[in-house]
Coordinates of C-alpha atoms in Angstrom, one line a residue:
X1389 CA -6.8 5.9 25.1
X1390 CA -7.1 5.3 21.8
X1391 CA -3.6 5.2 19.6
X1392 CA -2.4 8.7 18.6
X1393 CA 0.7 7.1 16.1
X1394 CA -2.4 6.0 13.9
X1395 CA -2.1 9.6 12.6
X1396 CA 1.4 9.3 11.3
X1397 CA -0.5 6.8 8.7
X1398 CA -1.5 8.1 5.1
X1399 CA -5.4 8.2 6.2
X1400 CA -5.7 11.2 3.9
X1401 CA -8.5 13.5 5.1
X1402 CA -9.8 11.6 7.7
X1403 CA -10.1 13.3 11.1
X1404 CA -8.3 12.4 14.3
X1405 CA -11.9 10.8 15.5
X1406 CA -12.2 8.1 12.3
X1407 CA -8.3 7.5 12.4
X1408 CA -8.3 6.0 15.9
X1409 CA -11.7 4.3 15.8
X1410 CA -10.9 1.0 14.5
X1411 CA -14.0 0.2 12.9
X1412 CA -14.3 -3.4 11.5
X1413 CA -15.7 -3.5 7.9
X1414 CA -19.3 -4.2 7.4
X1415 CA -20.9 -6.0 4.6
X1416 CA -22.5 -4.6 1.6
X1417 CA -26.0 -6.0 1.0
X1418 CA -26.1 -8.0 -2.1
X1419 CA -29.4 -9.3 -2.1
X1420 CA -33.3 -8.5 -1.4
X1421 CA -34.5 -8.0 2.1
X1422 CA -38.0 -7.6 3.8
X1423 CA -37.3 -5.8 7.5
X1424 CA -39.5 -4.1 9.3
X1425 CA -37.5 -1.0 9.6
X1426 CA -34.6 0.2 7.0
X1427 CA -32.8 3.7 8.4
X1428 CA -30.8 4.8 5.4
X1429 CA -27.4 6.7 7.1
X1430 CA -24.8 5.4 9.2
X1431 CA -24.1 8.6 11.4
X1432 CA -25.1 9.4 14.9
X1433 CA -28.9 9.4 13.9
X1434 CA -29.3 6.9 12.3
X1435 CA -27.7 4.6 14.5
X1436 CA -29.0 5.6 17.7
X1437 CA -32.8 5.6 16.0
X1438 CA -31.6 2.2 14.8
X1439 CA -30.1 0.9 18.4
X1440 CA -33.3 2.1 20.3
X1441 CA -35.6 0.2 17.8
X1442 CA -33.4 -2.9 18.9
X1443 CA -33.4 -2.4 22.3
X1444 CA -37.5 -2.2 21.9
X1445 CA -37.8 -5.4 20.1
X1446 CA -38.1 -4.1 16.7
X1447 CA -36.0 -5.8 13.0
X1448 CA -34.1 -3.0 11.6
X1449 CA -31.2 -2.3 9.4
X1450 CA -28.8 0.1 8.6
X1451 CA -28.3 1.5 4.9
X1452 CA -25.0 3.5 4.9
X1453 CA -23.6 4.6 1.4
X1454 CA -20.1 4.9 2.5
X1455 CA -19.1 3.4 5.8
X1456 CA -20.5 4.2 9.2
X1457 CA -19.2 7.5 10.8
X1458 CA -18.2 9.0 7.1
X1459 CA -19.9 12.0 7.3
X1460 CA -20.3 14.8 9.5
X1461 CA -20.4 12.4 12.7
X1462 CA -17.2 11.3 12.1
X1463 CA -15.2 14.7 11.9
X1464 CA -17.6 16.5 14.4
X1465 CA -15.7 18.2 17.4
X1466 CA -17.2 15.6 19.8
X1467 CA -18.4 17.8 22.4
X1468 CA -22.0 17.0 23.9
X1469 CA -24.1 19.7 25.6
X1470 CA -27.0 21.3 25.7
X1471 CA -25.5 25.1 25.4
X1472 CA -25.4 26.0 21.7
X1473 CA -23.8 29.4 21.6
X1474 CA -25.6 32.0 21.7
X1475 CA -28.7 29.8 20.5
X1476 CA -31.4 30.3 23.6
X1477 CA -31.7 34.0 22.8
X1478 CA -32.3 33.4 19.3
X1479 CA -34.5 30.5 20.0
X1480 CA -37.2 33.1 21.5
X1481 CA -37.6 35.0 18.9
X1482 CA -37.7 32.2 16.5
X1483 CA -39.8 29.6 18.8
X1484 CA -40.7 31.7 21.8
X1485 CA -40.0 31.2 25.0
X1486 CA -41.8 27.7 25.4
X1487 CA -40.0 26.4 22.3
X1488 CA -37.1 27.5 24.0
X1489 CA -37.7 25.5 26.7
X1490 CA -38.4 22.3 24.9
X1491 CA -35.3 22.6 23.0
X1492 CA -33.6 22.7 26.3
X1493 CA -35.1 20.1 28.0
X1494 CA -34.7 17.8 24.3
X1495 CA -31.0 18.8 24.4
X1496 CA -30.4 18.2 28.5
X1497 CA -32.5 14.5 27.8
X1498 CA -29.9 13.9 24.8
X1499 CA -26.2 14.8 27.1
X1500 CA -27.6 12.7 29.9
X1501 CA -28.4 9.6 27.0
X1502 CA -25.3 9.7 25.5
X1503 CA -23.1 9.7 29.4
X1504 CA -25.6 7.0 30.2
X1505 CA -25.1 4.6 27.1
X1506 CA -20.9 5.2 27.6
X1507 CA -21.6 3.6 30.7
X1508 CA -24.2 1.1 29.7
X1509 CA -21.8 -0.1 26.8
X1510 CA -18.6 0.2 28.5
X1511 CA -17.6 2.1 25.3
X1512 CA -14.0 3.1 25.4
X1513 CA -15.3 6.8 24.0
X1514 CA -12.6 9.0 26.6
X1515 CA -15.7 10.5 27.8
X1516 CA -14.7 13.3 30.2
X1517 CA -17.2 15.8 32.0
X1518 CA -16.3 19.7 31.3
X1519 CA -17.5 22.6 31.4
X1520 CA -19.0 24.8 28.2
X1521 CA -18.6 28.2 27.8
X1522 CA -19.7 30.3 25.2
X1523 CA -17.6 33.5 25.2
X1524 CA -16.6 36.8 23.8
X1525 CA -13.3 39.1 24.0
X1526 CA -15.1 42.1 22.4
X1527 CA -16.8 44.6 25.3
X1528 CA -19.4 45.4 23.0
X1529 CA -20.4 41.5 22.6
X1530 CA -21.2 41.6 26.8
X1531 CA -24.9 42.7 26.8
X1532 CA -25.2 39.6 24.3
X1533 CA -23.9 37.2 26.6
X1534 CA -25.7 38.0 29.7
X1535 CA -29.0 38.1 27.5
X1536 CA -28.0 34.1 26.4
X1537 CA -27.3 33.9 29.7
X1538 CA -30.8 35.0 31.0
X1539 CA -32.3 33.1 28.0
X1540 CA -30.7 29.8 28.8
X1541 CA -31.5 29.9 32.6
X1542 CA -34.9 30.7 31.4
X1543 CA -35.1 27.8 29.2
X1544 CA -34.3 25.6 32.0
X1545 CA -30.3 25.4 31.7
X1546 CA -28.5 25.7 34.7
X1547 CA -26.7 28.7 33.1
X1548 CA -23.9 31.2 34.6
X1549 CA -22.7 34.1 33.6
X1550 CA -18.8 34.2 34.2
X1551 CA -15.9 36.6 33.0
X1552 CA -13.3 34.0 34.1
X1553 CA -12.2 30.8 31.9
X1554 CA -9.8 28.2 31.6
X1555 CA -8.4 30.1 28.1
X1556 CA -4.9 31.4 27.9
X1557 CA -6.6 34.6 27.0
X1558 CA -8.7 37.3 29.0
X1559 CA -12.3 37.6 28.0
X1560 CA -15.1 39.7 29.0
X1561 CA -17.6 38.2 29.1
X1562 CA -18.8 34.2 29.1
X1563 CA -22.1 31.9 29.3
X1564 CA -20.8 28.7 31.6
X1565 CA -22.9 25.8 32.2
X1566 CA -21.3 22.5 34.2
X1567 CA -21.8 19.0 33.9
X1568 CA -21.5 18.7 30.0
X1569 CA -19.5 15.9 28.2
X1570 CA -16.9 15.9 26.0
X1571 CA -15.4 12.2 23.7
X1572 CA -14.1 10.6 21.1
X1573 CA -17.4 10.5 18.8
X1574 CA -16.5 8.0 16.3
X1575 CA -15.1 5.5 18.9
X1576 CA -18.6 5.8 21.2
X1577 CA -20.9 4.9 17.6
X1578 CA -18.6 2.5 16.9
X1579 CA -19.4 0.5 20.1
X1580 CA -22.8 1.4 19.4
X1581 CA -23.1 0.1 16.4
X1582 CA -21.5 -3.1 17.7
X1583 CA -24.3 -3.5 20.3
X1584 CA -26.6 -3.0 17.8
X1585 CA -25.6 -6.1 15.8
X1586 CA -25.6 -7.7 19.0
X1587 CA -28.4 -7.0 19.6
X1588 CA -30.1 -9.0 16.3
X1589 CA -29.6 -5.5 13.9
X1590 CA -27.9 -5.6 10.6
X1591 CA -25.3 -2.7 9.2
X1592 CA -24.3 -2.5 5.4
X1593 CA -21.9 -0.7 4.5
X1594 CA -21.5 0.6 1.1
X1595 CA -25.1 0.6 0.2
X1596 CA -26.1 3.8 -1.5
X1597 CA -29.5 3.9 -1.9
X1598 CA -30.9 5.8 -5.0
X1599 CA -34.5 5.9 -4.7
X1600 CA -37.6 5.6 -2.2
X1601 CA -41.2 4.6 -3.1
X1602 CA -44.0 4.6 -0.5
X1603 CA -46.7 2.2 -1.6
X1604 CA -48.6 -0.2 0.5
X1605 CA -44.7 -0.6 1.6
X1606 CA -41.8 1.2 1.5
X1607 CA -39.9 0.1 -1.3
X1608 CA -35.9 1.4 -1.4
X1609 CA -33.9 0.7 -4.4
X1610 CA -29.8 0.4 -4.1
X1611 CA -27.0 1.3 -6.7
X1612 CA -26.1 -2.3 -7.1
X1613 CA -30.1 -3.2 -8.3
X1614 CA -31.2 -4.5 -4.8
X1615 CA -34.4 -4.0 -2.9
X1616 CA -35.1 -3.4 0.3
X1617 CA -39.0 -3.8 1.0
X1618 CA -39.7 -1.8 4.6
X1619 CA -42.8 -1.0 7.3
X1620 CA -41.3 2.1 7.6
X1621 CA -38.2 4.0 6.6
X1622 CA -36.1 6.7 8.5
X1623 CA -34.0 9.1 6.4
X1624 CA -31.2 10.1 8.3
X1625 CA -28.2 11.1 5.6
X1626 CA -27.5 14.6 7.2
X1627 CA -28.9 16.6 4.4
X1628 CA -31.5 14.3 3.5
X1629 CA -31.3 12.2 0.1
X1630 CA -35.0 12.1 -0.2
X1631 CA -37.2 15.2 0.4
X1632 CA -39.9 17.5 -0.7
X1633 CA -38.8 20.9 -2.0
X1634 CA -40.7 22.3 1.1
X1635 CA -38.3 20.8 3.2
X1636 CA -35.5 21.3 0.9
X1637 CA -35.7 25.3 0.9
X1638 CA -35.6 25.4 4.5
X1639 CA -32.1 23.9 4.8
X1640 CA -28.9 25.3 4.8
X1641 CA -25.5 23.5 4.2
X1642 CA -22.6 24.8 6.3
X1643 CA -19.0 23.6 6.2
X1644 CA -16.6 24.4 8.9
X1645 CA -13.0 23.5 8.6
X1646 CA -11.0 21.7 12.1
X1647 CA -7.0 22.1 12.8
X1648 CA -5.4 19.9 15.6
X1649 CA -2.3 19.5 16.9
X1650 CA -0.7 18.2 20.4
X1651 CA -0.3 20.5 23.7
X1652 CA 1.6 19.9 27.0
X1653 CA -1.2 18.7 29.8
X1654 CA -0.6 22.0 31.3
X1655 CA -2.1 23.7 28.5
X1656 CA -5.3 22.4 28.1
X1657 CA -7.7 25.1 28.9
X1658 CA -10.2 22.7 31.0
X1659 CA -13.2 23.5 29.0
X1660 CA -15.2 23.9 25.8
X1661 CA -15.6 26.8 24.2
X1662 CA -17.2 28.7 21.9
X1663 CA -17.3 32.5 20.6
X1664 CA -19.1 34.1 17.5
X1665 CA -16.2 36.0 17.2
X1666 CA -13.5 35.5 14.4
X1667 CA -15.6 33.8 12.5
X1668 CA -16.1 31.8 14.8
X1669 CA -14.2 29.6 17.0
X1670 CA -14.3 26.7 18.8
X1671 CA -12.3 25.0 21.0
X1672 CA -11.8 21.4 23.3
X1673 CA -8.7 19.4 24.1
X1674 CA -8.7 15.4 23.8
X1675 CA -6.4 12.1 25.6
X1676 CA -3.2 12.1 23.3
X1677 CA -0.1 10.4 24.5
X1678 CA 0.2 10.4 28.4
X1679 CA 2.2 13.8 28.3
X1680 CA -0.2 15.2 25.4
X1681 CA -3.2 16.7 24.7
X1682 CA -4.9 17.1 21.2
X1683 CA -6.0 20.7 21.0
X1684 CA -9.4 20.8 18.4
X1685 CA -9.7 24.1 17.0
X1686 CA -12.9 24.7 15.2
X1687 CA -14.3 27.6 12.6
X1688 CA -14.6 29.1 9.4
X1689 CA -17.8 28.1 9.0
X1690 CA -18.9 29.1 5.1
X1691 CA -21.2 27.5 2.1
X1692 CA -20.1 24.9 0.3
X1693 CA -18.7 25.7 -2.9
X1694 CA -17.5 29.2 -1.1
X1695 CA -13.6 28.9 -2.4
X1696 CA -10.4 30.2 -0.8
X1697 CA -10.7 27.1 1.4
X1698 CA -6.6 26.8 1.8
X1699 CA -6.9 30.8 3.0
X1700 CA -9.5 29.9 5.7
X1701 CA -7.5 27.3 6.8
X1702 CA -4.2 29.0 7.3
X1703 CA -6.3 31.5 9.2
X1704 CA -8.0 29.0 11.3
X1705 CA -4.4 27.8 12.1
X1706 CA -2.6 31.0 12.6
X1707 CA -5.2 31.6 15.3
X1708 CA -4.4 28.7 17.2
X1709 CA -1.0 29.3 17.3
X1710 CA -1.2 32.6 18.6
X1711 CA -3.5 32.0 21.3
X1712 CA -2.4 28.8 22.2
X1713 CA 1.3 28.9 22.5
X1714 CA 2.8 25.4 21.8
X1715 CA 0.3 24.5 19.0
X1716 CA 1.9 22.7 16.2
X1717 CA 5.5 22.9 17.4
X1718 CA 5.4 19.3 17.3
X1719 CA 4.8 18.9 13.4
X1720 CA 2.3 20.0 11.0
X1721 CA -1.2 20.5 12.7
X1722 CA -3.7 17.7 11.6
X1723 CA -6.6 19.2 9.4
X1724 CA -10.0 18.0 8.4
X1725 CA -13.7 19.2 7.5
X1726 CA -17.0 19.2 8.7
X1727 CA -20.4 19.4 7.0
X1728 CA -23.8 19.9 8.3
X1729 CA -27.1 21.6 7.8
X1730 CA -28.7 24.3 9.1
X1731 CA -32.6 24.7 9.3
X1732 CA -34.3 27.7 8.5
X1733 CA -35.9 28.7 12.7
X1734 CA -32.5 27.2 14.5
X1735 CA -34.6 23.8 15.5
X1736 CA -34.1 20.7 14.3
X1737 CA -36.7 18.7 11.7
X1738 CA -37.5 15.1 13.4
X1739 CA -40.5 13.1 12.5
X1740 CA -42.4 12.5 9.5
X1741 CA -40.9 13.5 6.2
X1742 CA -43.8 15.1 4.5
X1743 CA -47.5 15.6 5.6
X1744 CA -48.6 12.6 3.0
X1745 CA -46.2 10.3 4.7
X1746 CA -47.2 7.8 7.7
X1747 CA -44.1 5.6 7.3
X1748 CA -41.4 7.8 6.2
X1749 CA -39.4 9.3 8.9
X1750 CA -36.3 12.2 8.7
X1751 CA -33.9 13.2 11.0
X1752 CA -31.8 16.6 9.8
X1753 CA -31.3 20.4 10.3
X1754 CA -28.4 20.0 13.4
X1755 CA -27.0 23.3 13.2
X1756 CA -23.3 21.9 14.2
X1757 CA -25.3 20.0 17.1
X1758 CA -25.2 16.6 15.9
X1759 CA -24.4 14.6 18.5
X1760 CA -27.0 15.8 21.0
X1761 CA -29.1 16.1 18.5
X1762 CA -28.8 12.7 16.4
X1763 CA -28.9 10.8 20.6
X1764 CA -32.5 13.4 20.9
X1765 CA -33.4 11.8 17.1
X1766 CA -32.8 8.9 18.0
X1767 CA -35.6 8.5 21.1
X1768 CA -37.6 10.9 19.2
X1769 CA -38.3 8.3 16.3
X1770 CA -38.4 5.3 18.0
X1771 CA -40.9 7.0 20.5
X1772 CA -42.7 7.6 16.7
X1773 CA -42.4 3.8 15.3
X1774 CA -43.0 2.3 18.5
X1775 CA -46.7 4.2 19.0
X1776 CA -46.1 4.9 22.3
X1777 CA -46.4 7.8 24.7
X1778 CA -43.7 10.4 22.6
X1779 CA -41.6 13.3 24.3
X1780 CA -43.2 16.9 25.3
X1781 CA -41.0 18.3 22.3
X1782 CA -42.5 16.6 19.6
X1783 CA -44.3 19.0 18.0
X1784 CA -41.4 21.1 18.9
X1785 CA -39.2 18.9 16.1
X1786 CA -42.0 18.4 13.5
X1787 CA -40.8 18.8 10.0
X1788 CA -44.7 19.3 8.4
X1789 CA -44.4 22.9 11.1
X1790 CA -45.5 25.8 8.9
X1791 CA -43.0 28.3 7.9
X1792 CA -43.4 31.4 10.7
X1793 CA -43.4 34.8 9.1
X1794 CA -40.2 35.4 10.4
X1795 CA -38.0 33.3 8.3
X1796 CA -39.4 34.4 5.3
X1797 CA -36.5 37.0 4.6
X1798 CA -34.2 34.4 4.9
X1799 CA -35.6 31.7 2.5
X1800 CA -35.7 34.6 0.1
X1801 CA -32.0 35.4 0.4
X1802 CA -31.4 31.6 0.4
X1803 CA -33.1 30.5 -2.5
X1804 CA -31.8 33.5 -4.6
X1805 CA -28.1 32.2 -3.8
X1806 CA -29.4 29.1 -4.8
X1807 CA -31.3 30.2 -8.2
X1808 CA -27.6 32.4 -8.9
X1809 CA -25.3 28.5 -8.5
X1810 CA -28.3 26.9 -10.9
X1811 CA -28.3 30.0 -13.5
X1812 CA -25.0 31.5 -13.9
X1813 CA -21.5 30.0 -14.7
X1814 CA -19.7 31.2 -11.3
X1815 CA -16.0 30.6 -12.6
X1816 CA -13.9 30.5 -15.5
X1817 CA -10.7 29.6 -16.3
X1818 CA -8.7 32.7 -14.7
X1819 CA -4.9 32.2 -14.5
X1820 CA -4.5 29.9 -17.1
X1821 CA -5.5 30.7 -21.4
X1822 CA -5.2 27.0 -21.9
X1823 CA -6.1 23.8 -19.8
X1824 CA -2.8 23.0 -20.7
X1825 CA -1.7 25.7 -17.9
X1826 CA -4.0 24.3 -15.4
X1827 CA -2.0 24.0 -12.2
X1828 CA -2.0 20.7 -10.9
X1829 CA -4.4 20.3 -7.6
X1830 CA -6.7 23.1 -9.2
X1831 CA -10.3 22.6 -10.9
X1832 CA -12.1 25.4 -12.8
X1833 CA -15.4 25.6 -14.1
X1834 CA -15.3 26.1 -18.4
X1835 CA -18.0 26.3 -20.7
X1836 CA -17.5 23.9 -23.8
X1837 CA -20.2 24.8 -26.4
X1838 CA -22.9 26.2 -23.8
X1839 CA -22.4 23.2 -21.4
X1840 CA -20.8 23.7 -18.1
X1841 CA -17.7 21.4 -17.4
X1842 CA -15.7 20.7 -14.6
X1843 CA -12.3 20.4 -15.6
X1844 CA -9.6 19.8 -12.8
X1845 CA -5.9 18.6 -13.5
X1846 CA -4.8 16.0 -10.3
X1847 CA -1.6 16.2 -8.7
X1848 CA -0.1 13.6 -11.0
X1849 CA -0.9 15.6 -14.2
X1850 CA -3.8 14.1 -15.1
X1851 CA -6.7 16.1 -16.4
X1852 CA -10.4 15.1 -15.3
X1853 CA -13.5 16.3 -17.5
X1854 CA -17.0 16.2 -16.0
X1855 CA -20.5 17.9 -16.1
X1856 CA -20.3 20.6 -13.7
X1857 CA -24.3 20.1 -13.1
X1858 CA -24.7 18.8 -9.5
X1859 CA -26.5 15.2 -10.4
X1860 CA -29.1 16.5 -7.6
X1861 CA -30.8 19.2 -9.0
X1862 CA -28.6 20.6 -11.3
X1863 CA -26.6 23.6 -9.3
X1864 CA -23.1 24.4 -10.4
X1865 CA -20.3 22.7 -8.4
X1866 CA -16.9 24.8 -7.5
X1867 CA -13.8 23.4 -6.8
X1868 CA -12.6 23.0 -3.1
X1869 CA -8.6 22.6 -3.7
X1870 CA -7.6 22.2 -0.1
X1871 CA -9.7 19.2 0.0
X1872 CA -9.9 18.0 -3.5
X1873 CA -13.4 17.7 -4.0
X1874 CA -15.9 19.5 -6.2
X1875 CA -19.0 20.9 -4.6
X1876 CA -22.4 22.0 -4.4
X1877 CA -23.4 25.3 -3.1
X1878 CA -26.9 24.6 -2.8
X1879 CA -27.2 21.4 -1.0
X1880 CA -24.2 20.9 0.0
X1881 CA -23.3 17.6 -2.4
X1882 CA -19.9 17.0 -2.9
X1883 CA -18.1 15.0 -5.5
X1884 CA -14.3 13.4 -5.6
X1885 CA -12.1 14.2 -9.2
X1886 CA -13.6 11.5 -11.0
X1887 CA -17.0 12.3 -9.8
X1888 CA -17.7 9.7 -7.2
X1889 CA -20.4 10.8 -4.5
X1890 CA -18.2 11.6 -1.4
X1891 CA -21.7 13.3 0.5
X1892 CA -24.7 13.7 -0.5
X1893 CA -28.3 14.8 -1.2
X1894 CA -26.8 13.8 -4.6
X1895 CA -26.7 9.9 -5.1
X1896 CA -25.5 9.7 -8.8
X1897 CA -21.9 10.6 -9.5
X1898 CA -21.0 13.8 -11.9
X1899 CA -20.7 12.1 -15.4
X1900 CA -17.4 12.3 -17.0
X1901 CA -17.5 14.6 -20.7
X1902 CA -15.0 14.8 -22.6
X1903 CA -12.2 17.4 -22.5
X1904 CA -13.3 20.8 -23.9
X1905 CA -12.1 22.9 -26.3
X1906 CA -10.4 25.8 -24.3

């Protein structure tokens, strides 16, 4: 078990999962290097593409701009399984009922990996076997489930459905499939990424790399003026730094916000769970102190950018406590944030970046499903570099797949949300007449002679002026005030007060401007 009192430290934001991992520094790379691989992204992808290559024989390398586990693998919920909500349903009108199928078998291969490599590794990742159930209180939301249900089965999940659960609450109707895993993510890639190095790989941490050229070899070029010169490249940042606009407008970014606090053994619920309902919610319990559980609530899942962030997660909490009795009696609940990327048909894009590309591989497009889907990335790729004999779901994965007619409405409505953050100035400065009256902890969006600025006064007083131009491709940023950070509600960039890169696409930070005349 890993040490709960870490949390009583000032780790800030950080989630339960990167507060107990106790991962040892890595070095930055400070000179040239010629590798026959370079995966750029230091979350579940990238280092499982990066620890099969290894395994295989192959010289790669880790690029990560921050440290490992930083971004979305790090504050995921941890639970690994192959039912994705109601996903198998949607999945035959998307894919059919053969995509379906390949998705199921991709995501069963990937829960059976990850259990495996736990055991290979002796990884002290609190892996536990539960059951998932994806579930609804609402009568009206039955006929939904048992169609998921039928879908699933049909897909080749051994799929039940149920109208009993381990909740502390009556439902009517569930989806229940056994023999999934639940652990501590960050503490599992950690002893990955250990046996990588082992293994002969390299990790560098803080290593942002700014640009990608393809040539006769792949040439990437880092913040600090180094280059790495690379067979082949992987791209595996969540939303991916480099990528054509046809890939680009058929991704999504989604935030979802997390509360956690400590329950009584009695009152874990046995399970994980998952309903549409409430704006969603989702639920799994974690080793705290011997008479202790960590309850992990789950939802609010919204744009970047979106705003009333503290409101969402008030509400988030306030449903915990009332249907889990107990919750944050102990002391404040623990809250953090999630990020991830949803693709435009509910599958995944693994494989080649572009259809000019031999050598330039991308992993992205999770859904909220990165951990069985970065472990299916992972022998996906490598099954790609090595030449060999590759799964029956390639194609399945391919990110040079045509758009089908169906999602058509949806790019639409997505790229008009996106022209509308590019265009038009989405806030001013609202309770204040002056930046003098700008609350401390706030940011607003001003315009200062026709430019946008992003003005936000810290929580010592101090005002902060920057371009409110997302260094990526130029949307407007808003400002998130539960977590302090400005972001983008196009691609899902976000950006501390001074304009540092905390998650990209974006690579360059928001230049600082001086303070407007408001």
């Amino acid at each position: 078990m890993h040490d709960p009192l870490a949390l009583d430290r000032d780790t800030g934001p950080s989630s339960h999962w990167l507060a107990t991992a106790h991962r040892r520094p890595r070095p930055r790379l400070d000179e040239d290097l010629t590798v026959d691989v370079a995966v750029i992204g230091g979350g579940i992808a990238g280092l499982c593409t990066a620890w099969e290559l290894a395994r295989a024989g192959r010289e790669a390398v880790v690029l990560e701009a921050d440290r490992i586990l930083s971004g979305t693998t790090g504050s995921t919920t941890g639970k690994v399984t192959a039912l994705h909500g109601l996903h198998y349903e949607r999945l035959r009108q998307t894919v059919g009922a053969e995509g379906a199928g390949l998705y199921a078998a991709a995501q069963q291969d990937a829960v059976e990996r990850i259990a495996a490599l736990c055991a290979e590794l002796k990884a002290d990742a609190e892996l536990e076997q539960r059951p998932a159930f994806t579930y609804v209180t609402e009568p009206g939301g039955v006929a939904e489930v048992k169609a998921e249900t039928e879908a699933a089965r049909a897909a080749g999940v051994d799929a039940r459905f149920v109208t009993e659960t381990g909740l502390p609450f009556p439902v009517a109707a569930a989806v229940r499939v056994d023999g999934q895993y639940q652990l501590h993510p960050a503490a599992f890639l950690t002893a990955l990424a250990d046996a990588f190095t082992t293994a002969g790989g390299r990790v560098f941490e803080h290593t942002r790399v700014l640009a990608l050229h393809e040539l006769a070899h792949i040439r990437l070029e880092t913040e600090d003026g180094v280059v790495v010169h690379a067979s082949e490249a992987v791209v595996a940042t969540g939303f991916p730094v480099f990528a054509p606009t046809s890939l680009l407008v058929r991704l999504t970014p989604r935030h979802e916000l997390v509360v956690a606090a400590p329950l009584p053994p009695e009152a874990d619920p046995q399970g994980m769970y998952l309903t549409p309902e409430d704006r969603t919610r989702s639920v799994r319990t974690a080793p705290y102190r011997a008479d202790q559980r960590l309850l992990v609530v789950t939802g609010e899942a919204f744009r970047p950018g979106a705003g009333d962030v503290g409101t969402r997660y008030d509400r988030l909490e306030s449903w915990a406590r009332r249907y889990f009795p107990g919750f944050g009696e102990a002391g404040a609940p623990l809250r953090w944030a999630a990020q991830d990327v949803e693709s435009a048909d509910l599958v995944p894009y693994v494989g080649h970046l572009h259809p000019g590309t031999q050598h330039v591989y991308v992993a992205t497009g999770f859904g909220g499903w990165g951990l069985s889907g970065g472990a299916m990335a992972g022998r996906l790729l490598t099954a790609h570099l090595l030449g060999g004999p590759r799964p029956s779901w390639t194609e399945l994965f391919d990110p040079r797949r045509p758009a089908a007619l169906r999602e058509y409405p949806d790019l639409v409505r997505s790229q008009k949300e996106v022209a509308a953050h590019y265009l038009g100035d989405r806030r001013r400065l609202e309770r204040a007449q002056s930046l003098a009256e700008l609350p401390p902890g706030t940011g607003v969006v001003v315009r200062d002679h026709g430019q946008p600025r992003a003005v936000q006064r810290d929580l010592s007083g101090v005002l902060h002026t920057l371009s409110a131009r997302c260094t990526h491709m130029g949307c407007l940023v808003a400002y998130n005030e539960a977590e302090q950070t400005w972001e983008c509600p196009c691609h899902g960039s976000r950006f501390a007060p001074d304009g540092t890169v905390l998650q990209g696409p974006a690579t360059e930070p928001l230049p600082r401007r001086a303070r407007p005349d408001v």
